[in-house]
Every structure is written in structure tokens, then in C-alpha cells.
Tab-separated table of C-alpha atoms in Angstrom:
chain	number	residue	atom	x	y	z
A	231	MET	CA	20.370	5.446	38.841
A	232	LYS	CA	18.100	3.420	36.625
A	233	LYS	CA	18.762	2.675	33.309
A	234	ILE	CA	16.604	1.618	29.783
A	235	ILE	CA	18.391	0.268	26.852
A	236	LEU	CA	16.369	-0.686	23.856
A	237	ILE	CA	16.925	-2.911	21.119
A	238	THR	CA	14.214	-2.859	18.014
A	239	LEU	CA	13.419	-5.854	16.027
A	240	PHE	CA	10.680	-5.812	13.541
A	241	LEU	CA	8.675	-9.463	12.930
A	242	ASN	CA	6.292	-9.354	9.950
A	243	ILE	CA	3.610	-12.100	10.040
A	244	CYS	CA	1.188	-11.258	7.369
A	245	ALA	CA	-1.347	-14.124	7.268
A	246	PHE	CA	-2.713	-14.979	3.278
A	247	SER	CA	-4.931	-17.443	3.281
A	248	GLN	CA	-5.050	-19.948	0.719
A	249	SER	CA	-8.749	-19.336	-0.550
A	250	LYS	CA	-9.004	-15.320	-0.646
A	251	ARG	CA	-12.224	-13.821	-2.988
A	252	VAL	CA	-12.275	-11.152	-5.237
A	253	LEU	CA	-15.108	-8.754	-7.590
A	254	PHE	CA	-14.883	-7.405	-10.365
A	255	LEU	CA	-17.005	-4.629	-11.327
A	256	GLY	CA	-16.215	-3.199	-14.351
A	257	ASN	CA	-17.210	-3.775	-18.071
A	258	SER	CA	-16.558	-5.066	-21.615
A	259	TYR	CA	-12.642	-4.385	-20.508
A	260	THR	CA	-12.881	-6.935	-17.751
A	261	GLN	CA	-15.555	-9.076	-19.424
A	262	VAL	CA	-13.382	-9.264	-22.735
A	263	ASN	CA	-11.569	-12.740	-22.683
A	264	ASN	CA	-12.953	-13.877	-19.460
A	265	LEU	CA	-9.912	-11.862	-17.257
A	266	PRO	CA	-11.681	-12.976	-13.903
A	267	GLN	CA	-11.069	-16.578	-14.570
A	268	LEU	CA	-7.752	-15.782	-16.445
A	269	PHE	CA	-6.577	-14.087	-13.274
A	270	VAL	CA	-8.128	-17.219	-11.001
A	271	ASN	CA	-6.291	-19.454	-14.043
A	272	VAL	CA	-2.834	-17.819	-13.668
A	273	ALA	CA	-3.265	-17.903	-9.954
A	274	GLN	CA	-3.510	-21.880	-10.504
A	275	SER	CA	-0.662	-22.138	-11.225
A	276	THR	CA	1.671	-20.941	-8.591
A	277	ASN	CA	-0.894	-22.605	-6.400
A	278	ASP	CA	-3.043	-19.971	-4.784
A	279	ALA	CA	-6.503	-20.033	-5.518
A	280	PHE	CA	-9.292	-17.271	-5.530
A	281	ILE	CA	-13.196	-17.113	-5.611
A	282	VAL	CA	-14.003	-14.639	-8.012
A	283	ASP	CA	-17.680	-12.987	-9.214
A	284	SER	CA	-17.691	-10.314	-11.108
A	285	ASN	CA	-20.172	-7.788	-12.975
A	286	THR	CA	-19.309	-6.312	-16.217
A	287	PRO	CA	-21.959	-4.738	-18.238
A	288	GLY	CA	-20.726	-2.904	-21.456
A	289	GLY	CA	-19.791	0.802	-21.255
A	290	HIS	CA	-20.478	0.799	-17.323
A	291	THR	CA	-19.655	3.516	-14.823
A	292	LEU	CA	-18.795	3.641	-11.790
A	293	GLN	CA	-21.200	6.626	-11.404
A	294	GLN	CA	-23.430	3.686	-12.302
A	295	HIS	CA	-22.049	0.790	-10.678
A	296	ASN	CA	-23.381	2.750	-7.513
A	297	SER	CA	-26.929	2.092	-8.240
A	298	ASN	CA	-26.900	-0.834	-10.213
A	299	ALA	CA	-28.541	-3.700	-8.309
A	300	THR	CA	-26.755	-6.251	-9.136
A	301	SER	CA	-23.137	-4.920	-8.241
A	302	LEU	CA	-25.044	-3.241	-4.612
A	303	SER	CA	-26.207	-6.868	-3.932
A	304	LYS	CA	-23.000	-8.499	-4.581
A	305	ILE	CA	-20.891	-6.142	-2.474
A	306	SER	CA	-23.687	-6.589	0.253
A	307	GLN	CA	-22.741	-9.906	0.294
A	308	GLY	CA	-19.778	-9.044	2.022
A	309	ASN	CA	-16.333	-11.234	2.995
A	310	TRP	CA	-14.915	-10.042	-0.029
A	311	ASP	CA	-11.086	-9.540	0.313
A	312	TYR	CA	-10.819	-7.687	-3.038
A	313	VAL	CA	-13.268	-5.703	-4.952
A	314	VAL	CA	-11.859	-4.443	-8.097
A	315	LEU	CA	-13.476	-1.138	-9.634
A	316	GLN	CA	-12.626	-0.632	-13.566
A	317	GLU	CA	-14.413	2.569	-14.752
A	318	GLN	CA	-15.167	3.434	-18.620
A	319	SER	CA	-12.601	3.297	-20.266
A	320	GLN	CA	-12.821	7.191	-21.993
A	321	LEU	CA	-14.458	9.080	-18.873
A	322	PRO	CA	-11.061	9.578	-17.122
A	323	SER	CA	-9.053	11.132	-19.897
A	324	PHE	CA	-11.739	13.648	-19.842
A	325	PRO	CA	-11.070	17.852	-18.891
A	326	ILE	CA	-10.697	17.543	-15.130
A	327	ASN	CA	-14.012	19.676	-14.450
A	328	GLN	CA	-15.426	16.360	-15.998
A	329	VAL	CA	-13.184	13.906	-14.243
A	330	ASN	CA	-13.823	16.239	-10.866
A	331	SER	CA	-17.699	15.312	-11.344
A	332	GLN	CA	-18.373	12.092	-13.268
A	333	VAL	CA	-15.331	9.992	-12.085
A	334	PHE	CA	-14.115	10.624	-8.756
A	335	PRO	CA	-17.447	10.826	-6.637
A	336	PHE	CA	-18.583	8.070	-7.413
A	337	ALA	CA	-14.909	6.384	-7.216
A	338	GLN	CA	-15.147	7.955	-3.335
A	339	SER	CA	-18.983	6.539	-2.668
A	340	ILE	CA	-18.845	3.371	-4.087
A	341	ASN	CA	-15.619	3.034	-2.468
A	342	ASN	CA	-16.514	3.390	0.813
A	343	LEU	CA	-19.750	1.701	0.157
A	344	ILE	CA	-17.152	-1.191	0.237
A	345	VAL	CA	-15.537	-0.641	3.131
A	346	ALA	CA	-18.735	-0.549	5.005
A	347	GLN	CA	-19.790	-3.569	4.293
A	348	ASN	CA	-15.902	-5.832	3.469
A	349	PRO	CA	-14.559	-4.277	6.367
A	350	CYS	CA	-11.466	-6.139	5.462
A	351	ALA	CA	-11.341	-5.602	2.038
A	352	GLU	CA	-9.011	-4.088	-0.078
A	353	THR	CA	-10.332	-1.794	-3.119
A	354	VAL	CA	-8.199	-2.528	-6.229
A	355	PHE	CA	-8.534	0.114	-9.282
A	356	TYR	CA	-7.833	-1.094	-12.738
A	357	MET	CA	-6.074	0.983	-14.455
A	358	THR	CA	-7.051	0.569	-18.105
A	359	TRP	CA	-4.787	2.137	-21.150
A	360	GLY	CA	-4.987	4.735	-23.936
A	361	ARG	CA	-6.762	3.233	-27.350
A	362	GLN	CA	-4.249	2.488	-29.890
A	363	ASN	CA	-4.366	5.455	-32.036
A	364	GLY	CA	-5.748	7.811	-29.260
A	365	ASP	CA	-9.551	8.175	-28.754
A	366	SER	CA	-10.725	10.171	-32.299
A	367	GLN	CA	-13.923	10.291	-31.249
A	368	ASN	CA	-13.076	12.699	-28.473
A	369	CYS	CA	-9.826	14.704	-29.937
A	370	ALA	CA	-11.463	17.613	-31.489
A	371	ALA	CA	-13.091	18.744	-28.034
A	372	ASN	CA	-9.801	17.413	-26.140
A	373	PRO	CA	-6.830	17.430	-27.889
A	374	ALA	CA	-5.196	15.452	-25.439
A	375	VAL	CA	-6.542	12.212	-25.821
A	376	CYS	CA	-5.237	12.524	-29.944
A	377	THR	CA	-2.638	10.409	-29.549
A	378	TYR	CA	-2.249	7.453	-27.536
A	379	GLU	CA	0.261	8.271	-25.141
A	380	GLY	CA	-1.789	11.768	-24.210
A	381	MET	CA	-4.894	9.639	-23.593
A	382	ASP	CA	-2.668	7.331	-21.308
A	383	ASP	CA	-0.583	9.641	-19.533
A	384	LEU	CA	-4.739	10.951	-18.525
A	385	LEU	CA	-5.432	7.637	-17.239
A	386	ARG	CA	-2.954	6.613	-15.252
A	387	GLU	CA	-2.515	10.123	-13.734
A	388	ARG	CA	-6.252	9.918	-13.040
A	389	TYR	CA	-6.189	6.062	-11.746
A	390	MET	CA	-3.951	7.098	-9.354
A	391	THR	CA	-5.571	10.062	-8.000
A	392	MET	CA	-8.496	7.572	-6.946
A	393	THR	CA	-6.079	5.221	-5.743
A	394	THR	CA	-4.443	7.548	-2.928
A	395	ASN	CA	-8.048	9.764	-2.964
A	396	ASN	CA	-9.272	6.086	-1.326
A	397	GLU	CA	-6.822	4.646	0.077
A	398	ALA	CA	-6.516	1.765	-2.349
A	399	ILE	CA	-4.249	-0.366	-4.391
A	400	VAL	CA	-3.901	-0.158	-8.260
A	401	SER	CA	-3.251	-2.840	-10.816
A	402	PRO	CA	-1.116	-0.519	-13.453
A	403	VAL	CA	-2.767	-2.933	-16.306
A	404	GLY	CA	-2.119	0.642	-18.493
A	405	ALA	CA	1.448	0.920	-17.386
A	406	VAL	CA	2.264	-2.526	-18.566
A	407	TRP	CA	0.306	-2.311	-21.584
A	408	ARG	CA	3.109	0.604	-22.078
A	409	TYR	CA	6.282	-1.135	-20.858
A	410	LEU	CA	5.482	-3.757	-23.543
A	411	ARG	CA	4.263	-0.923	-26.579
A	412	THR	CA	7.630	0.841	-25.806
A	413	ASN	CA	9.325	-2.354	-25.792
A	414	HIS	CA	7.822	-5.156	-27.955
A	415	PRO	CA	5.913	-3.177	-30.724
A	416	THR	CA	5.009	-6.142	-32.454
A	417	LEU	CA	2.848	-8.118	-29.438
A	418	ASN	CA	-0.792	-6.832	-30.586
A	419	LEU	CA	-2.696	-6.280	-27.280
A	420	TYR	CA	-5.395	-4.388	-29.141
A	421	SER	CA	-8.699	-6.488	-30.712
A	422	SER	CA	-9.478	-5.333	-33.989
A	423	ASP	CA	-11.072	-2.065	-33.017
A	424	GLY	CA	-7.805	-0.804	-31.769
A	425	SER	CA	-9.673	-0.099	-27.808
A	426	HIS	CA	-10.668	-4.202	-25.955
A	427	PRO	CA	-8.074	-5.877	-25.238
A	428	SER	CA	-6.797	-8.930	-27.401
A	429	ILE	CA	-5.933	-12.224	-25.463
A	430	ILE	CA	-2.358	-10.864	-24.939
A	431	GLY	CA	-3.654	-7.993	-23.740
A	432	SER	CA	-6.111	-9.660	-21.259
A	433	TYR	CA	-3.471	-12.291	-19.643
A	434	ALA	CA	-1.080	-8.923	-19.833
A	435	ALA	CA	-3.669	-8.267	-17.394
A	436	ALA	CA	-4.360	-10.955	-15.694
A	437	CYS	CA	-0.601	-11.386	-14.499
A	438	SER	CA	-0.568	-7.805	-12.929
A	439	PHE	CA	-3.246	-8.775	-10.852
A	440	TYR	CA	-1.863	-11.823	-10.084
A	441	THR	CA	1.202	-9.648	-8.723
A	442	THR	CA	-0.847	-6.818	-7.432
A	443	ILE	CA	-3.186	-9.277	-5.493
A	444	THR	CA	-0.532	-11.623	-4.538
A	445	ARG	CA	2.767	-9.219	-4.347
A	446	LYS	CA	4.333	-12.255	-5.870
A	447	ASN	CA	6.750	-12.067	-8.879
A	448	PRO	CA	5.144	-13.475	-12.007
A	449	THR	CA	7.774	-15.359	-13.701
A	450	LEU	CA	6.865	-18.351	-11.132
A	451	ILE	CA	3.438	-17.846	-13.873
A	452	THR	CA	3.353	-21.315	-15.628
A	453	PHE	CA	-0.077	-20.787	-17.141
A	454	ASN	CA	0.586	-19.223	-20.772
A	455	SER	CA	-3.454	-19.511	-21.769
A	456	THR	CA	-3.209	-19.201	-25.688
A	457	LEU	CA	0.223	-17.506	-25.778
A	458	SER	CA	3.779	-19.235	-26.816
A	459	SER	CA	5.552	-19.816	-24.089
A	460	GLU	CA	7.830	-16.796	-25.160
A	461	GLU	CA	5.174	-14.421	-25.550
A	462	ALA	CA	4.174	-15.426	-22.251
A	463	ALA	CA	7.507	-15.128	-20.566
A	464	ILE	CA	7.638	-11.589	-21.995
A	465	ILE	CA	5.052	-10.083	-20.407
A	466	LYS	CA	5.761	-11.812	-17.478
A	467	LEU	CA	8.865	-9.843	-17.253
A	468	ALA	CA	6.919	-6.993	-18.465
A	469	VAL	CA	4.800	-7.225	-14.807
A	470	LYS	CA	7.915	-7.687	-13.365
A	471	ASN	CA	9.509	-4.816	-14.195
A	472	VAL	CA	6.681	-2.480	-13.562
A	473	VAL	CA	4.853	-4.024	-10.775
A	474	PHE	CA	6.492	-6.585	-8.631
A	475	ASP	CA	9.786	-4.195	-8.693
A	476	GLN	CA	7.714	-1.595	-7.881
A	477	LEU	CA	4.826	-2.180	-5.835
A	478	LEU	CA	5.783	0.779	-3.461
A	479	ASN	CA	4.595	2.845	-7.266
A	480	TRP	CA	1.217	1.714	-7.201
A	481	LYS	CA	0.942	2.384	-3.096
A	482	ILE	CA	0.176	-1.811	-3.090
A	483	GLY	CA	1.434	-2.646	0.673
A	484	ASN	CA	1.399	1.026	1.637
A	485	TYR	CA	-1.731	0.335	4.035
A	486	ASP	CA	-0.275	-2.866	5.479
A	487	VAL	CA	-0.631	-3.005	9.028
A	488	VAL	CA	2.959	-1.660	10.897
A	489	SER	CA	3.495	-2.117	14.164
A	490	ASN	CA	5.846	0.680	16.075
A	491	PHE	CA	6.132	1.672	19.497
A	492	THR	CA	7.775	4.235	22.117
A	493	PHE	CA	8.219	4.771	26.002
A	494	SER	CA	8.700	6.929	29.030
A	495	SER	CA	9.222	6.493	32.499
A	496	ASN	CA	8.793	8.907	35.586
A	497	SER	CA	9.505	6.382	38.523
A	498	SER	CA	11.790	3.741	38.834
A	499	SER	CA	9.669	0.975	37.554
A	500	LEU	CA	6.279	2.197	36.197
A	501	VAL	CA	6.868	2.831	32.102
A	502	ASN	CA	3.980	4.606	29.727
A	503	PHE	CA	4.193	3.275	26.576
A	504	GLN	CA	2.729	4.784	23.504
A	505	ASN	CA	1.401	2.791	19.980
A	506	ASN	CA	2.588	4.497	17.114
A	507	SER	CA	1.455	1.502	15.002
A	508	LEU	CA	-0.227	2.435	11.786
A	509	PHE	CA	-3.874	0.670	10.238
A	510	ALA	CA	-4.580	-1.943	13.053
A	511	THR	CA	-7.549	-2.193	15.218
A	512	THR	CA	-6.096	-4.253	17.914
A	513	TYR	CA	-3.636	-4.545	19.812
A	514	ALA	CA	-1.642	-6.945	22.243
A	515	TRP	CA	1.040	-6.032	24.603
A	516	ASP	CA	3.370	-8.759	26.314
A	517	PHE	CA	5.922	-7.236	28.979
A	518	GLY	CA	8.133	-10.155	28.877
A	519	ASP	CA	7.537	-10.507	32.964
A	520	GLY	CA	4.684	-12.557	32.667
A	521	ASN	CA	1.858	-9.511	32.252
A	522	SER	CA	0.049	-8.749	28.865
A	523	SER	CA	-2.437	-5.679	27.589
A	524	ASN	CA	-4.516	-5.275	25.071
A	525	GLU	CA	-4.727	-1.493	25.883
A	526	VAL	CA	-3.926	1.036	23.103
A	527	ASN	CA	-1.289	2.351	25.138
A	528	PRO	CA	-1.120	0.532	28.514
A	529	THR	CA	1.323	1.262	31.370
A	530	HIS	CA	2.934	-1.199	33.426
A	531	ASN	CA	5.093	-1.359	36.590
A	532	TYR	CA	7.831	-3.786	36.147
A	533	ALA	CA	8.234	-4.697	40.153
A	534	SER	CA	12.150	-6.631	39.617
A	535	GLU	CA	15.303	-5.530	38.158
A	536	GLY	CA	15.941	-7.208	34.795
A	537	GLU	CA	16.144	-7.143	31.501
A	538	PHE	CA	12.446	-7.582	29.664
A	539	THR	CA	11.319	-7.827	26.105
A	540	VAL	CA	8.766	-5.882	25.565
A	541	ARG	CA	6.770	-6.884	22.567
A	542	LEU	CA	3.610	-5.355	20.191
A	543	THR	CA	1.474	-6.478	17.841
A	544	ALA	CA	-0.610	-4.995	15.813
A	545	SER	CA	-3.670	-6.648	14.069
A	546	LYS	CA	-6.298	-5.973	11.568
A	547	CYS	CA	-8.575	-9.220	9.373
A	548	GLY	CA	-5.955	-11.392	10.557
A	549	ASN	CA	-2.892	-9.553	8.863
A	550	PHE	CA	-0.204	-9.379	12.111
A	551	ILE	CA	3.284	-7.341	12.496
A	552	THR	CA	5.350	-7.629	15.980
A	553	SER	CA	7.569	-5.658	17.092
A	554	GLN	CA	9.833	-5.912	19.865
A	555	GLN	CA	12.257	-3.322	22.261
A	556	THR	CA	14.360	-5.140	25.143
A	557	ILE	CA	14.489	-3.083	28.781
A	558	THR	CA	16.668	-3.165	31.456
A	559	ILE	CA	15.685	-1.881	34.662
A	560	SER	CA	18.250	-1.595	37.518
A	561	ASN	CA	18.267	0.131	40.819
A	562	LEU	CA	14.601	0.366	41.386
A	563	SER	CA	15.376	2.055	44.933
A	564	ASN	CA	15.717	5.226	43.185
A	565	SER	CA	12.497	7.018	42.541
A	566	THR	CA	12.732	10.437	42.538
A	567	GLU	CA	14.332	10.362	38.562
A	568	ILE	CA	12.897	11.728	35.688
A	569	TYR	CA	13.123	9.324	32.314
A	570	GLU	CA	11.188	10.621	29.282
A	571	ASN	CA	11.361	10.889	25.649
A	572	ILE	CA	12.372	14.588	24.228
A	573	GLU	CA	9.992	16.611	22.364
A	574	CYS	CA	10.297	16.867	18.481
A	575	ALA	CA	8.463	18.076	15.511
A	576	ILE	CA	8.524	16.840	11.765
A	577	PHE	CA	7.418	19.076	8.492
A	578	PRO	CA	6.267	19.041	6.242
A	579	ASN	CA	4.201	15.521	7.054
A	580	PRO	CA	3.503	13.746	4.475
A	581	THR	CA	6.115	15.659	2.141
A	582	LYS	CA	7.662	14.597	-1.330
A	583	GLU	CA	11.271	15.719	-1.064
A	584	ASN	CA	12.215	17.556	2.214
A	585	VAL	CA	12.120	17.009	5.740
A	586	THR	CA	12.650	19.392	8.343
A	587	ILE	CA	13.232	17.879	12.597
A	588	THR	CA	13.057	20.359	14.963
A	589	SER	CA	14.175	19.755	19.108
A	590	ASN	CA	14.031	20.943	22.349
A	591	ASN	CA	17.045	19.297	22.651
A	592	ILE	CA	20.568	19.786	21.343
A	593	ILE	CA	20.247	16.475	17.849
A	594	ASP	CA	22.859	13.838	18.294
A	595	ALA	CA	21.436	12.046	15.234
A	596	ILE	CA	18.823	10.560	13.336
A	597	SER	CA	18.016	7.269	12.642
A	598	ILE	CA	15.691	6.595	9.719
A	599	TYR	CA	13.745	3.272	9.340
A	600	ASP	CA	11.562	1.849	7.104
A	601	VAL	CA	8.268	-0.132	7.653
A	602	ASN	CA	10.089	-3.428	8.894
A	603	GLY	CA	11.871	-2.144	11.241
A	604	ARG	CA	15.534	-2.036	9.472
A	605	LEU	CA	17.954	0.806	9.397
A	606	ILE	CA	17.878	2.329	6.541
A	607	ASP	CA	20.197	5.730	7.042
A	608	TYR	CA	21.535	7.321	9.892
A	609	ILE	CA	22.934	11.374	10.124
A	610	GLU	CA	25.141	12.999	12.933
A	611	VAL	CA	23.292	16.438	13.644
A	612	LYS	CA	24.831	18.045	16.235
A	613	SER	CA	22.012	20.634	15.880
A	614	THR	CA	18.337	21.211	17.486
A	615	GLN	CA	17.298	21.366	13.590
A	616	LYS	CA	17.988	19.753	10.369
A	617	ARG	CA	16.533	19.442	7.368
A	618	LEU	CA	16.228	16.140	5.603
A	619	ASP	CA	16.603	15.325	1.827
A	620	LEU	CA	14.501	12.628	1.152
A	621	SER	CA	14.105	12.565	-3.321
A	622	THR	CA	15.882	8.937	-3.409
A	623	LYS	CA	13.709	7.633	-0.624
A	624	LYS	CA	10.505	5.211	-2.219
A	625	GLU	CA	6.984	5.950	-1.287
A	626	GLY	CA	6.275	4.792	1.787
A	627	PHE	CA	6.103	4.571	5.137
A	628	TYR	CA	9.440	5.341	7.852
A	629	PHE	CA	9.758	6.156	11.168
A	630	LEU	CA	12.343	9.205	12.191
A	631	LYS	CA	14.149	8.340	15.603
A	632	ILE	CA	15.739	11.441	17.496
A	633	ASN	CA	18.700	10.852	19.920
A	634	SER	CA	19.833	13.292	21.954
A	635	ASN	CA	21.901	12.836	25.046
A	636	GLY	CA	20.627	8.917	25.700
A	637	LYS	CA	16.925	10.105	25.188
A	638	THR	CA	14.368	9.342	21.994
A	639	CYS	CA	12.075	10.564	20.102
A	640	THR	CA	9.796	8.716	17.269
A	641	LYS	CA	8.133	10.259	14.359
A	642	LYS	CA	5.982	8.683	11.916
A	643	LEU	CA	6.968	9.751	8.243
A	644	ILE	CA	4.890	9.740	5.445
A	645	LYS	CA	7.000	9.875	1.435
A	646	ASN	CA	4.874	10.456	-1.114
């Protein structure tokens, strides 16, 4: 009898060069205190080098950037690693019918342009903050923005919608400000107009962008700008708590390349590989016997018995991750046995809380792996159907491996 035994490991190797290019498109919230240069200075203090450019006309909206010749020219230059988009400070907090017509379509259209001309770029939405005492200018027509908290809540909600709809990431500057206002109210984040950032507010924004883009702990930063060491330390710790410790909340890493595969065999030596990778554009298979392939879903015929480590390297734009499984094949003379994976289904997918798994066989157990291949849960079942509560799991991608009498079914799951 032929045996196939697998051991899955994931090797996460993400290339991050020391010189990345960032384009900032916004308005005076980005221009005041020269946020792009503050970001560069912050990053340089941890030996991370960035080249930045910007276009920040006062009061500019994303709709205006869609037709702004300077913005369009800078996008078309290409070779950006990150493009930061900041909407006009009040517009996302307007009533939803206005946001649906004046914000979301233009966030999508400019993001589409960025992706088309910069296929390796990541769009970063710049989540801004509620005004110090709410938006008095629009309070009568839109009572929700009469207070800082009400305006800030709407800004956060709408920026998260833009981020999700465009498969982007967000720099949650507004959330960092909210944390600081709550826990350190003596820090003045605003300039005298109660709207634009003070140098303290801009420094908080720069640290947020540093952690959003590099995914590094902001307490590593040694550049304090004109802040006292005590003030800078408070802000860096706030960014650590809000951003670094909660990256997936801001979709940071949600769209990283993921390598994963399953297999089946209907003969003693012929193995069919099913590629379950995410967000990759190229694939490199090593079958462990000296043969390889660049096909998406290859089939390979093993000429001899033995133990073979199969590796799949999935990559995009220089970022790559390798997963591997060790396959043991024996008794090649038996060519009549059929060994294949079971059929299974999961729904709903994506899900916020619960998911139901069904199979055509009795399910022995379900294993849940994170995107890096780490086993995070194991549930015994003994039924053809199982409902799982995922409410305590973080947002992101997971792999569910359903086991039944030595056979397997692997499914990708998105937890929102």
C-alpha cells in the first residue's frame, strides 16, 4: 500500500530593502510641519531609508487629486512602494449619502490608478482626526459631528471602509490621537485653529506612518524632533499600543503573500498538487527529487520510493514565502489504490464570528493554522458537520485542515 505522510512547515521570508519610495497625496494636514520629512527623519533614526515626494494643496479632496495634473504625473512616474491618500479633513464625516457620492468613488478610482501604474505599490489611507471641539461649521446640518468624539468616530469608520474596499492598509493616526487625548490630555495635539496638527500631533502621525509601513516597534525611534524626551516617549508608546500591537486591525499584513498547498494521488506515483496560495503572482515548486515546476497546479510523477520534501515558494514584487510538506511514497507496485482528499465546504466565508464546516465523510478533527503555518487550534469532531465560534480570533487569513480517516481537506478562511 502506498503511504503519503505530510508535515507542513511555513518559512516566511519577506524581502524589505533599505530604500523604499513613498508618495504622499493630501492637503494641509499632510503639509503642515512637513509630515513627509518628519517621517523620513523618524525612519532614519532606526536606519530605515525612504525617498519621499508629495502633493498637498490646501483643502484638496481625493476627487480633486483624481484630476490634479501634478498628482497624476507623480503617480505615473511609477516605482512607488507606498502611496498615501489623505481626504479633506471634514468630508468623510459628512452624511453617508454624500460620502457615497463624494468620497468612496474617488478613493477607488485613484487607488485603481495607483495599482495600474505601480503594480507593486501598497495604498495607505491616512486616517485623520476629529476637530478639537467638533465641527461647528457643519454641526447644525449634521449633529453627529458636533463633538470631537462624534466626528472622530465617523472619520474612523469611513477610512476603514475605504481601506477595506480597496484592499489597502491604513495609518490610524486618528486612533493614536484618540488614545493620547484619552490617556494624556495635557499633550496639545492641535494648532491654534483646533483643526491642524501641532508639532506634537504631526510627530504622532510620523511615528504612526513609521510603524504602519515598516511594521517595527516605534519605541526603537530615537529622533524626537522638537519634543522633550518625555513627550516623545509617551507618543511612541501610544503608537506601539494602538498600531504595532494591533497591526491586523488596520489591515497591515492582510494582503501579504501566503504560500499553501494540498495534494492528492490516484496512482502509486502520480501526485496532483493544488496551489492554495494568496496574493502571489509567481510560483516555484521543488518536488524534492531533483525536479521542479513553475506551474500553478502541477502534477508530478515520482520515479522511486522514498521521502520527499516538497517546497512551494510563492512570490510577488520581491516578497516571497515558502511552505513545505514531506511526502513519503512506498510500494510503487500497487497502482490501483486511490488516495485523495475528502470533499468539504465552509460557510460563511468571509465571516465575523461563526463558520460551519461540512464534509461528505465523518470529520475526525479540525486544525486551524494562521497565515504563517502555526497551529493555533485543534478541535475533535466525530460528525459530518461542525460549527466553530471564531469571535475571539483576530482578523486575517486562516487555513482550516479537516481530517477524516487519514484523508484531508484544506480550506482558506477570512476572518473579518
